Amino acid sequence: NEPYEPRVSAAKIAPPLKVNATTDEPVTTGVRLK
């Protein structure tokens, strides 16, 4: 269960990050830059 919790948190941050990344660069690059 412990490893699962952090994963959920990351997934929650992913949606907002995706929007920002898409505006500037691809999702992969945006996530890495952030």
Coordinates of C-alpha atoms in Angstrom, one line a residue:
N1 CA 0.0 0.0 0.0
E2 CA 2.9 2.4 0.7
P3 CA 4.2 2.4 -2.8
Y4 CA 0.7 2.8 -4.2
E5 CA 0.0 6.1 -2.2
P6 CA 2.9 8.1 -3.8
R7 CA 1.8 6.8 -7.2
V8 CA -1.7 8.3 -6.6
S9 CA -0.2 11.6 -5.7
A10 CA 2.0 11.7 -8.8
A11 CA -1.1 10.9 -10.9
K12 CA -3.0 13.8 -9.4
I13 CA -0.2 16.2 -10.2
A14 CA 0.0 14.7 -13.7
P15 CA -3.2 16.3 -15.1
P16 CA -2.3 19.9 -14.2
L17 CA 1.2 19.3 -15.4
K18 CA 0.0 17.9 -18.7
V19 CA -1.9 21.1 -19.5
N20 CA 1.1 23.3 -18.8
A21 CA 3.5 21.0 -20.6
T22 CA 1.2 20.9 -23.7
T23 CA 1.1 24.7 -23.8
D24 CA 4.9 24.9 -23.9
E25 CA 6.2 21.5 -25.1
P26 CA 5.3 17.8 -25.2
V27 CA 4.0 16.2 -22.0
T28 CA 7.2 14.1 -21.7
T29 CA 9.5 17.2 -22.0
G30 CA 7.3 19.3 -19.8
V31 CA 7.2 16.8 -17.0
R32 CA 11.0 16.4 -17.2
L33 CA 11.5 20.2 -17.3
K34 CA 9.2 20.7 -14.3

